[in-house]
Amino acid sequence: KACSSGNTRIFADDTNIFFKCKNADEITTKGNEIMLQLNKWFIANKLTLNSEKSNFVIFRSKRNVITNLPEQIQFENSNIKRAMSVKYLGVILDEHLTWNI
């Protein structure tokens, strides 16, 4: 298993990890922990992560106002930047879970 702290979906050229948090500090802590686990799995399987093409989205309700959301999480000596939307299986999802095809 690539990551014990999150729900992992690995495709031929794409990896997605989903996890829940209660606050902004937990997002950063858990995100960094997951990236360490994922890095170990990538090394063991002779894979690499392109941090330039990688990002993360914080999905939340429009009513759920969270301050101090992290703009990046750590991966080795690089930072993975936060995005406001992501394309997942051909559907573009924004951080409030509205979508477009």
XYZ file of C-alpha atoms in Angstrom:
101
model
C 0.000 0.000 0.000
C 1.403 3.373 -1.003
C 0.007 5.300 1.948
C -1.563 4.166 5.224
C -2.793 7.646 6.204
C -5.042 8.331 3.230
C -7.269 6.771 0.612
C -4.946 6.269 -2.375
C -5.886 5.960 -6.065
C -2.926 5.120 -8.318
C -3.244 5.088 -12.102
C -0.583 4.587 -14.801
C 0.419 8.266 -14.839
C -1.535 9.780 -11.955
C -1.776 9.400 -8.187
C -4.564 10.792 -5.998
C -4.734 10.680 -2.215
C -7.809 11.680 -0.232
C -7.805 12.335 3.516
C -9.943 14.166 6.086
C -8.842 16.822 8.558
C -10.552 19.016 11.126
C -8.415 22.166 10.802
C -5.677 23.896 8.815
C -2.820 22.719 11.065
C -3.913 19.110 10.661
C -3.965 19.531 6.859
C -0.304 20.580 6.863
C 0.817 17.929 9.352
C -1.072 15.060 7.737
C -0.219 16.242 4.201
C 3.504 16.274 4.982
C 3.243 12.854 6.679
C 1.467 11.405 3.644
C 4.079 12.825 1.281
C 6.829 11.088 3.309
C 4.974 7.763 3.050
C 4.346 8.272 -0.653
C 8.007 9.121 -1.283
C 9.122 5.862 0.369
C 6.661 3.926 -1.796
C 7.848 5.726 -4.955
C 11.495 4.921 -4.148
C 10.690 1.256 -3.408
C 8.872 0.999 -6.752
C 11.493 2.979 -8.715
C 9.066 5.806 -9.499
C 9.446 9.568 -9.277
C 7.092 12.418 -8.512
C 7.248 15.566 -10.610
C 6.590 18.230 -7.972
C 6.264 20.886 -10.697
C 3.189 19.093 -12.096
C 1.782 18.109 -8.701
C -0.748 20.010 -6.607
C -3.330 19.541 -3.906
C -6.879 20.784 -3.387
C -8.617 21.327 -0.058
C -12.213 20.260 -0.619
C -14.683 21.982 1.678
C -18.189 23.365 1.852
C -18.749 27.027 0.936
C -20.236 27.432 4.424
C -17.152 25.938 6.085
C -14.864 28.946 6.437
C -11.363 27.866 7.461
C -8.658 30.462 7.972
C -4.927 29.998 7.436
C -5.262 27.212 4.876
C -1.834 25.951 3.769
C -0.639 27.055 0.340
C 1.929 24.252 0.060
C 3.035 20.939 1.531
C 6.553 19.544 1.611
C 7.863 16.812 -0.699
C 11.582 16.059 -0.301
C 13.263 19.397 -1.094
C 10.298 20.737 -3.055
C 6.904 22.175 -2.271
C 3.601 20.936 -3.662
C 1.383 23.957 -4.293
C -2.290 24.317 -3.512
C -4.722 24.550 -6.436
C -8.344 25.712 -6.422
C -9.484 22.894 -8.722
C -8.333 19.531 -10.049
C -9.203 17.289 -12.993
C -10.167 13.834 -11.714
C -11.189 11.130 -14.197
C -12.133 13.771 -16.766
C -14.197 15.916 -14.375
C -12.925 19.250 -13.063
C -13.733 19.601 -9.350
C -13.227 22.882 -7.520
C -12.534 23.213 -3.812
C -16.265 23.581 -3.061
C -17.057 20.363 -4.970
C -18.817 22.041 -7.859
C -17.844 20.431 -11.127
C -17.537 20.806 -14.913
C -16.880 18.290 -17.659
